[in-house]
mmCIF file of C-alpha atoms in Angstrom:
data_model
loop_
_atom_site.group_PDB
_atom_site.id
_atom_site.type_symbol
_atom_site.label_atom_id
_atom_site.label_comp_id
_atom_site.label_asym_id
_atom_site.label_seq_id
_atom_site.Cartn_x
_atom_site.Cartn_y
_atom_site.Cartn_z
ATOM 1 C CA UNK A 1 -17.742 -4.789 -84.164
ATOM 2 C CA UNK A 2 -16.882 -8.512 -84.218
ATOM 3 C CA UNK A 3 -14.202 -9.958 -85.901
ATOM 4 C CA UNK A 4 -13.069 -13.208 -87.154
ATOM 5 C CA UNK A 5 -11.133 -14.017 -84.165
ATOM 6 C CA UNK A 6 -12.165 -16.352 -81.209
ATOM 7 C CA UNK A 7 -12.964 -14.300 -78.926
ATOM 8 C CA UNK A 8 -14.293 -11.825 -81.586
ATOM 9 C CA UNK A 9 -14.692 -8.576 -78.923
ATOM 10 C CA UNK A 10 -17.340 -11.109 -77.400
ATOM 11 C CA UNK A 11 -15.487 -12.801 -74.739
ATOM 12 C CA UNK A 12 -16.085 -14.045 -71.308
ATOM 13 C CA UNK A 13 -15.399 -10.201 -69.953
ATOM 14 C CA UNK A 14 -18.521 -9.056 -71.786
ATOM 15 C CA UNK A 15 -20.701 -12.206 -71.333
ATOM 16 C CA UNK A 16 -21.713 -13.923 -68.290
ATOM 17 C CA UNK A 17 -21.445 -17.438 -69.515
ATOM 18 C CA UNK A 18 -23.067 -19.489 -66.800
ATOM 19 C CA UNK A 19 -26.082 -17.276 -67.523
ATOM 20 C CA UNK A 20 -25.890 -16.695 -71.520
ATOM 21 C CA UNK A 21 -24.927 -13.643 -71.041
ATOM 22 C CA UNK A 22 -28.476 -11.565 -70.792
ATOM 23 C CA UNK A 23 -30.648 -14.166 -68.209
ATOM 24 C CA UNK A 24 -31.664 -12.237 -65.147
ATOM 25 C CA UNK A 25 -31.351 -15.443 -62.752
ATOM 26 C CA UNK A 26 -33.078 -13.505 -59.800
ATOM 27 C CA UNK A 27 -36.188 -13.557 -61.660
ATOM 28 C CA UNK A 28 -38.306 -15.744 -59.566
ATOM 29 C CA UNK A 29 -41.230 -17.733 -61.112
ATOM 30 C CA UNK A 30 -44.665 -17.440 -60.195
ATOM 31 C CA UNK A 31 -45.703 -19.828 -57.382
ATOM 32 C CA UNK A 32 -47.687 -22.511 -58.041
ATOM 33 C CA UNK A 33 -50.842 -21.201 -56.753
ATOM 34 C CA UNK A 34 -50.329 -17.842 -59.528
ATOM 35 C CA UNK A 35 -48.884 -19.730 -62.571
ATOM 36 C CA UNK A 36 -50.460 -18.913 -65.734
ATOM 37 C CA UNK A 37 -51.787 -21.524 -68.733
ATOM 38 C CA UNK A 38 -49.048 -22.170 -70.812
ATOM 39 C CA UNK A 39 -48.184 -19.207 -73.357
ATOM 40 C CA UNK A 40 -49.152 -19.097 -76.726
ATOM 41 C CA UNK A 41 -45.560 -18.257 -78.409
ATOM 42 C CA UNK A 42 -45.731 -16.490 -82.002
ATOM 43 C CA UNK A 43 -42.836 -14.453 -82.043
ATOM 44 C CA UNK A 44 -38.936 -14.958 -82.961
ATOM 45 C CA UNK A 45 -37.516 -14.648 -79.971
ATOM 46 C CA UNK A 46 -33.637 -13.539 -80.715
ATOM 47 C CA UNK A 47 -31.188 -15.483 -77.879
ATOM 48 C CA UNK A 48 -26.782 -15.881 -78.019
ATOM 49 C CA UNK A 49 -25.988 -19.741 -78.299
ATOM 50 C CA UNK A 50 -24.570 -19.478 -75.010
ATOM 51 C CA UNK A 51 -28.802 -18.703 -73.295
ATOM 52 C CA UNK A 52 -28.608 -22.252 -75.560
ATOM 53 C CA UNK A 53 -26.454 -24.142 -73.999
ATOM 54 C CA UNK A 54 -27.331 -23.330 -70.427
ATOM 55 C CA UNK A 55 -31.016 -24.701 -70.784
ATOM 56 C CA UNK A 56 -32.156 -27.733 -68.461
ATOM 57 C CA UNK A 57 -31.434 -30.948 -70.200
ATOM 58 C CA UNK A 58 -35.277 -31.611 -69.901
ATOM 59 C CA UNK A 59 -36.393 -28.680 -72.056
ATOM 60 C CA UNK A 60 -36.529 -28.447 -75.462
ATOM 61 C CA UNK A 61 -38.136 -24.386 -75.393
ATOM 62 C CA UNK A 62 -35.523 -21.569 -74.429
ATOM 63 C CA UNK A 63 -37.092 -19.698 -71.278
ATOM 64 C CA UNK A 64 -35.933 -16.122 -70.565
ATOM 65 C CA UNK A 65 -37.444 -15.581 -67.369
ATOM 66 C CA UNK A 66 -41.830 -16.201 -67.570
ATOM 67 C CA UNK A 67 -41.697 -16.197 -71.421
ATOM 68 C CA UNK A 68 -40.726 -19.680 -73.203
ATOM 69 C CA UNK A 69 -39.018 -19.228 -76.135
ATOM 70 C CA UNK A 70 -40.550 -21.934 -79.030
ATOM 71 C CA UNK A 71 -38.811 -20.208 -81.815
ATOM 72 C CA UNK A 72 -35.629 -18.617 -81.825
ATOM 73 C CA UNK A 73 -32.997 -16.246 -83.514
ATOM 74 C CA UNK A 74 -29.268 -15.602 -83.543
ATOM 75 C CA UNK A 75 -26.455 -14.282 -85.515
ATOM 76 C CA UNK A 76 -22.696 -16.042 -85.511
ATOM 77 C CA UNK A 77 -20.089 -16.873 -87.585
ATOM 78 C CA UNK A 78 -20.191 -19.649 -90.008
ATOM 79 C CA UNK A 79 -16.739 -22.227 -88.941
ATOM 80 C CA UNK A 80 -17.286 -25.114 -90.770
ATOM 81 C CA UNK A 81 -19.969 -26.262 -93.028
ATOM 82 C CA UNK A 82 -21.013 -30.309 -94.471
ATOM 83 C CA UNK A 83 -23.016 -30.107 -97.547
ATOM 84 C CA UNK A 84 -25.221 -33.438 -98.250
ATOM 85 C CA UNK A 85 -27.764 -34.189 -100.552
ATOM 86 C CA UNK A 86 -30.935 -33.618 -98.099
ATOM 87 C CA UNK A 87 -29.211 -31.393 -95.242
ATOM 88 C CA UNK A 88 -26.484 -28.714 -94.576
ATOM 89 C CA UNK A 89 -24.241 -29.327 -91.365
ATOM 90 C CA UNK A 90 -23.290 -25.634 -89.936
ATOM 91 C CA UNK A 91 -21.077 -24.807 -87.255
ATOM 92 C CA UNK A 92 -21.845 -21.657 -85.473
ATOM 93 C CA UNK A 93 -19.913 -19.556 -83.023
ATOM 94 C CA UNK A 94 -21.161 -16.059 -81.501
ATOM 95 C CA UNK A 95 -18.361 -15.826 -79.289
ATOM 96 C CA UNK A 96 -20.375 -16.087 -76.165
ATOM 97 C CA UNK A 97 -19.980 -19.994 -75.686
ATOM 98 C CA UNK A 98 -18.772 -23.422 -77.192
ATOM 99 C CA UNK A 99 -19.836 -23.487 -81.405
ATOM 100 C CA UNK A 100 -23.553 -24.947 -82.033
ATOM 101 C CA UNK A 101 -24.622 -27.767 -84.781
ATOM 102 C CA UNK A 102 -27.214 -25.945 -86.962
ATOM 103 C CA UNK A 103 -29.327 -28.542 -89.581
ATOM 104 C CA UNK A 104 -30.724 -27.226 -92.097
ATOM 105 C CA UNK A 105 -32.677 -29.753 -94.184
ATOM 106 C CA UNK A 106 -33.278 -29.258 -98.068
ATOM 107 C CA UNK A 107 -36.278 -29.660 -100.147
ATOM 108 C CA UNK A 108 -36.242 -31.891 -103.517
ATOM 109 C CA UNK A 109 -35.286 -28.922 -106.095
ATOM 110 C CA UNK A 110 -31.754 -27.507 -106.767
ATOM 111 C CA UNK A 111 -33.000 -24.316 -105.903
ATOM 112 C CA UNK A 112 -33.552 -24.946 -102.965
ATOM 113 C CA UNK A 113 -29.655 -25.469 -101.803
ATOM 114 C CA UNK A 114 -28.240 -23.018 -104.534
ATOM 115 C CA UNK A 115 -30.725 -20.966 -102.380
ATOM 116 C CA UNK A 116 -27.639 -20.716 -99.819
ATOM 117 C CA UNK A 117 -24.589 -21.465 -101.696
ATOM 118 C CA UNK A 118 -23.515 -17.693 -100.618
ATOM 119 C CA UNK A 119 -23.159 -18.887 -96.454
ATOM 120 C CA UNK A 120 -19.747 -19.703 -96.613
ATOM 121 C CA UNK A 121 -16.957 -20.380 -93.614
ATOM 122 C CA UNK A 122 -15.809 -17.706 -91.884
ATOM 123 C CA UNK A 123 -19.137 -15.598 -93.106
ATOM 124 C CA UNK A 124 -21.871 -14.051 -90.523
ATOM 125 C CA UNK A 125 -25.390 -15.304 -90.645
ATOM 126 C CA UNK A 126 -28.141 -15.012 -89.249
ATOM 127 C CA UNK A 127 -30.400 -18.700 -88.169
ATOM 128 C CA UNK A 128 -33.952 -18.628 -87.363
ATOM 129 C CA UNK A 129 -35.198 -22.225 -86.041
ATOM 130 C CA UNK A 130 -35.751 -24.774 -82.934
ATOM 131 C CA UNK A 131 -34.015 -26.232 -80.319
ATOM 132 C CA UNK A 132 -33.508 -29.873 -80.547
ATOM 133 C CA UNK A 133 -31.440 -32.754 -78.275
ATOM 134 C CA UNK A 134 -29.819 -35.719 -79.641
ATOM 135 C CA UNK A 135 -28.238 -37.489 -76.761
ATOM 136 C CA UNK A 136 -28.137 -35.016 -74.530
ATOM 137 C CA UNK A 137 -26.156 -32.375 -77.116
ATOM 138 C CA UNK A 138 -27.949 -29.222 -77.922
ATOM 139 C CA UNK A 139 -28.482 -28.512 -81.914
ATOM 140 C CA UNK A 140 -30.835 -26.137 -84.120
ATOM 141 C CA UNK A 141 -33.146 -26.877 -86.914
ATOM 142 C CA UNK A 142 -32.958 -24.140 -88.932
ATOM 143 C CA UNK A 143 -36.017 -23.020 -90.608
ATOM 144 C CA UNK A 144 -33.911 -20.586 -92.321
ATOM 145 C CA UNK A 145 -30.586 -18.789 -92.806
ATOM 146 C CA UNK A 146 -29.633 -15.611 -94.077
ATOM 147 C CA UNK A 147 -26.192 -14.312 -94.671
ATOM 148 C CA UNK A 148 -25.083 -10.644 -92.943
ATOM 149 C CA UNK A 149 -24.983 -8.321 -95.306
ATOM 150 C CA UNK A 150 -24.315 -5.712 -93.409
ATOM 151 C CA UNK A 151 -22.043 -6.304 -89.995
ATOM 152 C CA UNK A 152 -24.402 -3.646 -88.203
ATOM 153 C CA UNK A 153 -27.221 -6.462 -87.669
ATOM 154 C CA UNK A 154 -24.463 -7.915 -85.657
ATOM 155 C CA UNK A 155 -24.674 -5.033 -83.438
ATOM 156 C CA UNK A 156 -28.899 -4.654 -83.597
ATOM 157 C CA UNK A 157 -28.886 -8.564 -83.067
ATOM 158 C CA UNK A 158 -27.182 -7.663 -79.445
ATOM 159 C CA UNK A 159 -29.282 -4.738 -78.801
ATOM 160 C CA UNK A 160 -32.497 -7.290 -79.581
ATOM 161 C CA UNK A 161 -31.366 -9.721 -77.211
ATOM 162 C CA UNK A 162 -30.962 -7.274 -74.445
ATOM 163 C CA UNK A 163 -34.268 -6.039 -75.014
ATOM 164 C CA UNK A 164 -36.031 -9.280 -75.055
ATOM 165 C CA UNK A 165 -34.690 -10.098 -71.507
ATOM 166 C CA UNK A 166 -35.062 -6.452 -69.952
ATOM 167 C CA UNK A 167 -38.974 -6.493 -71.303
ATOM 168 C CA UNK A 168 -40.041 -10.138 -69.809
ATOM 169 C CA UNK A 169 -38.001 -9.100 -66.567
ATOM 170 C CA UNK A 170 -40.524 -6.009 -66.765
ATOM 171 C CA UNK A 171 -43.624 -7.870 -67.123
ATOM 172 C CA UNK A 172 -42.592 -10.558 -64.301
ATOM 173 C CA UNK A 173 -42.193 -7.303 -61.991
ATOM 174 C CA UNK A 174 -45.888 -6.165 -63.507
ATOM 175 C CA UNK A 175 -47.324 -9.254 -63.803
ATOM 176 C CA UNK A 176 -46.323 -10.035 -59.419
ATOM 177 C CA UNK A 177 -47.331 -6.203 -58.720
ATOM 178 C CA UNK A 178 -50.472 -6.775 -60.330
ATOM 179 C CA UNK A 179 -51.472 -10.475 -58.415
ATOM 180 C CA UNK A 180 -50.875 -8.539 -54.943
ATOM 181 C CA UNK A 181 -53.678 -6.544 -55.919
ATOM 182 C CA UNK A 182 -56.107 -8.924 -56.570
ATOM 183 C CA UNK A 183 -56.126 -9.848 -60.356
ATOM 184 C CA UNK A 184 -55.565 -13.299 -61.267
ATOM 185 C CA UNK A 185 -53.048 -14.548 -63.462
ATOM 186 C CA UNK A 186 -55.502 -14.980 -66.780
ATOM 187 C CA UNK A 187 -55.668 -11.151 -66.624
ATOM 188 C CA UNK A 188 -51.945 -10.908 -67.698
ATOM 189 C CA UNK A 189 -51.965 -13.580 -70.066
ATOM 190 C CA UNK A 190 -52.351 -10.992 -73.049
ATOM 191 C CA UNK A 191 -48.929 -9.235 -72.068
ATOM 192 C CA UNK A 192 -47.574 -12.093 -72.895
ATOM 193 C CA UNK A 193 -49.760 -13.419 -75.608
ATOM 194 C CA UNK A 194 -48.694 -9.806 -77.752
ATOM 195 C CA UNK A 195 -44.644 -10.112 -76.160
ATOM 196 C CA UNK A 196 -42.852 -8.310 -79.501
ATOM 197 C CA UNK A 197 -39.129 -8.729 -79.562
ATOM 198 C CA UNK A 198 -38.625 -4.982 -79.273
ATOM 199 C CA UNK A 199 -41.418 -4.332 -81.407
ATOM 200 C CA UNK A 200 -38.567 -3.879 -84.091
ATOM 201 C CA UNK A 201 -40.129 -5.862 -86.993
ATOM 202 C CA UNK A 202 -43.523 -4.798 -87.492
ATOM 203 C CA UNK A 203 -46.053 -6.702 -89.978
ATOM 204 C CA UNK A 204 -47.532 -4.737 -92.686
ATOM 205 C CA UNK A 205 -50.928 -5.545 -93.692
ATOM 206 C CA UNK A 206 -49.986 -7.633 -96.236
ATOM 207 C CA UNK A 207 -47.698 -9.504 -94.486
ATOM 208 C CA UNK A 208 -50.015 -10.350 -91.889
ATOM 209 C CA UNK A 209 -52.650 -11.122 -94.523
ATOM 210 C CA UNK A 210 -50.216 -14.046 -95.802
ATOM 211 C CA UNK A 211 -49.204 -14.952 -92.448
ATOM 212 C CA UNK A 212 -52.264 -15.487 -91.398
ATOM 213 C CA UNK A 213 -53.326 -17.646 -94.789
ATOM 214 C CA UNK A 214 -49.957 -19.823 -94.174
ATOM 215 C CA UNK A 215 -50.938 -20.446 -90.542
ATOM 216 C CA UNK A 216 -54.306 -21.651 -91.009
ATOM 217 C CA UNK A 217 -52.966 -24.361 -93.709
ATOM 218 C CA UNK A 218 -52.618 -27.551 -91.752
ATOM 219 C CA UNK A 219 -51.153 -29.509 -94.897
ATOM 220 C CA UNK A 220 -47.920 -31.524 -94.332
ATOM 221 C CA UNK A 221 -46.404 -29.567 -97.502
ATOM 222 C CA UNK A 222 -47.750 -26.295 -96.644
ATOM 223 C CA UNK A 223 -49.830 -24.190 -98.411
ATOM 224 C CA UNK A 224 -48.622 -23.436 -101.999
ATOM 225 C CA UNK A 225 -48.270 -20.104 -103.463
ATOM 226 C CA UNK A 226 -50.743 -19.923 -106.105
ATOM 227 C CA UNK A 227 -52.869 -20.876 -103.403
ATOM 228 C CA UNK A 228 -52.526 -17.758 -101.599
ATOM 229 C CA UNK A 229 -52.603 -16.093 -104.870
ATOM 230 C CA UNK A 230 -56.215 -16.869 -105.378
ATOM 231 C CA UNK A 231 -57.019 -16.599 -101.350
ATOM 232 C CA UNK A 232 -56.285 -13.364 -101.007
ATOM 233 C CA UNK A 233 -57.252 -11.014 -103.848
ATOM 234 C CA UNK A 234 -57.383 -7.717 -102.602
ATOM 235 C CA UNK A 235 -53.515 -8.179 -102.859
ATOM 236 C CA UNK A 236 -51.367 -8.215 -105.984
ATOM 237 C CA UNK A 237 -49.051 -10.969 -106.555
ATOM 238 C CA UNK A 238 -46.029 -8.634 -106.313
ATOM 239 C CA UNK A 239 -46.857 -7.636 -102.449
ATOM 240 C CA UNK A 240 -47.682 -11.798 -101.734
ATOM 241 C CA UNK A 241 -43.949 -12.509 -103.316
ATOM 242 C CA UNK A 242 -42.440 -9.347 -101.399
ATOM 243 C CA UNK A 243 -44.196 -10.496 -98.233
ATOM 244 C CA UNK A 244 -43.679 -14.284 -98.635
ATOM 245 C CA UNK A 245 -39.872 -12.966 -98.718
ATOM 246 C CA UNK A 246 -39.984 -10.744 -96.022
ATOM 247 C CA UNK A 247 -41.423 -13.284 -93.902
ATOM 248 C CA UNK A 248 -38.874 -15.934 -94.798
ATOM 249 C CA UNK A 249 -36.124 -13.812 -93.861
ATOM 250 C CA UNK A 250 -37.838 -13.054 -90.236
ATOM 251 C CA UNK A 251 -38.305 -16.580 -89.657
ATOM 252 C CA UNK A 252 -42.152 -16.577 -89.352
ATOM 253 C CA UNK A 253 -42.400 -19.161 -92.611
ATOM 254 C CA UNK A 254 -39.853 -21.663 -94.057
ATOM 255 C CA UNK A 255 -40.262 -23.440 -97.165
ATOM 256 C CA UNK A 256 -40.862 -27.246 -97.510
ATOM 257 C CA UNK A 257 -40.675 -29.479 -100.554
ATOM 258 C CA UNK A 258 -40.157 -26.559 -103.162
ATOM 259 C CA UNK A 259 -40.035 -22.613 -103.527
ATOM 260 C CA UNK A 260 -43.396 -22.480 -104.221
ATOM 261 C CA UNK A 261 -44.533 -24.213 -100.588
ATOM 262 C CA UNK A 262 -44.746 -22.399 -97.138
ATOM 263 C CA UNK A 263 -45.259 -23.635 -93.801
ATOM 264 C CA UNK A 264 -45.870 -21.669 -90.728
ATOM 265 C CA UNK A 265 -42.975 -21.908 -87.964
ATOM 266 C CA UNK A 266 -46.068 -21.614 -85.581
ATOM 267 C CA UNK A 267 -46.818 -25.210 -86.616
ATOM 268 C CA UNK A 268 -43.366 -26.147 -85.580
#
């Protein structure tokens, strides 16, 4: 398990920092004759800040071999934190690279920062956001962040990241086997389109009910909650909060000017 320390059992022994510690750098990209339309990215992709760091000054998207990465996930510990009056300034370490700025903007209620007055220093939480470059420094937008409640998601978070990179290296090998037999590349472009991190955080109905009804909103402000309340009346208002939460917390909606406004990070 990690600890507060800097090397935090997650030093350069265990992590291959010039490639971010899970990158398969033999993974060859299609040739330009098979490549495929660009993919259409839905899921949270989980990542270590040092797969961060290593990305081409040019890109803004997180590749891990064929698949880019639009939004992504990570756990660290919290070193320093700025509070302002529209944005949080966190410094994050995983203990696979240099720390990482993460920005997390606020709406226009109190609730909204009292929302994470528990991520403190020296606390473990998890960020769900995008990559961004201000002159030529890597930092996240954070749709969201969730404090570690319990230090075994530190663990799962590891065994996620693996996963991600062992399943695209699979579907490169499957997706080059399958072009020498004659298919062409729009054939594969489901096994990406349906790429689940692990498949480890399944959507209920409901959730993808409310998903779905925050996606299709194309309002600056998002779609607001007693909006969904009368869209979708086949579910109770209880299941819309519990999935609105859930949802959150997975990084597949943030909120915008209030609690009671969602966005899909789809839109991002």
């Amino acid at each position: 398990m990690w600890n507060s320390t800097d090397d935090g059992g997650f030093g350069k022994n265990k992590f291959d920092q010039s490639g971010g510690g899970f990158l398969n750098s033999t993974i060859n990209s299609p040739s330009t004759s098979e490549k495929k339309k660009p993919e259409r990215i839905t899921n949270v992709v989980p990542c270590t800040i040092a797969q961060i760091h290593s990305m081409p000054e040019s890109e803004d998207n997180l590749k891990i071999g064929s698949l880019t990465a639009k939004i992504i996930t990570f756990v660290g510990l919290v070193k320093t934190l700025d509070i302002q009056t529209t944005k949080i300034t966190y410094v994050i370490s995983d203990h696979s690279s240099p720390s990482i700025d993460v920005q997390l903007w606020l709406g226009e209620t109190d609730e909204q920062s009292n929302k994470y007055e528990d991520i403190k220093a020296s606390t473990y939480a998890r960020v769900t956001g995008a990559v961004r470059s201000l002159k030529g420094k890597r930092h996240v937008i954070a749709f969201n962040i969730q404090p570690i409640q319990d230090l075994n998601e530190i663990t799962m978070h590891i065994a996620e990241v693996i996963h991600a990179s062992m399943s695209v290296a699979v579907m490169d090998k499957q997706s080059k086997s399958t072009a020498g037999f004659g298919l062409t590349p729009g054939m594969m472009d489901s096994t990406t389109d349906t790429f689940d991190a692990g498949n480890l955080r399944k959507l209920t109905k409901p959730q993808q009910l409310v998903k779905q009804a925050i996606s299709k909103c194309k309002d600056e402000q998002g779609i607001n909650v007693m909006e969904l309340y009368n869209s979708l009346k086949s579910i109770n208002r209880q299941s819309i909060q519990e999935a609105l939460e859930f949802l959150s917390n997975e990084g597949h909606i943030y909120s915008t000017i209030d609690e009671d406004h969602y966005k899909s990070t789809d839109s991002v």
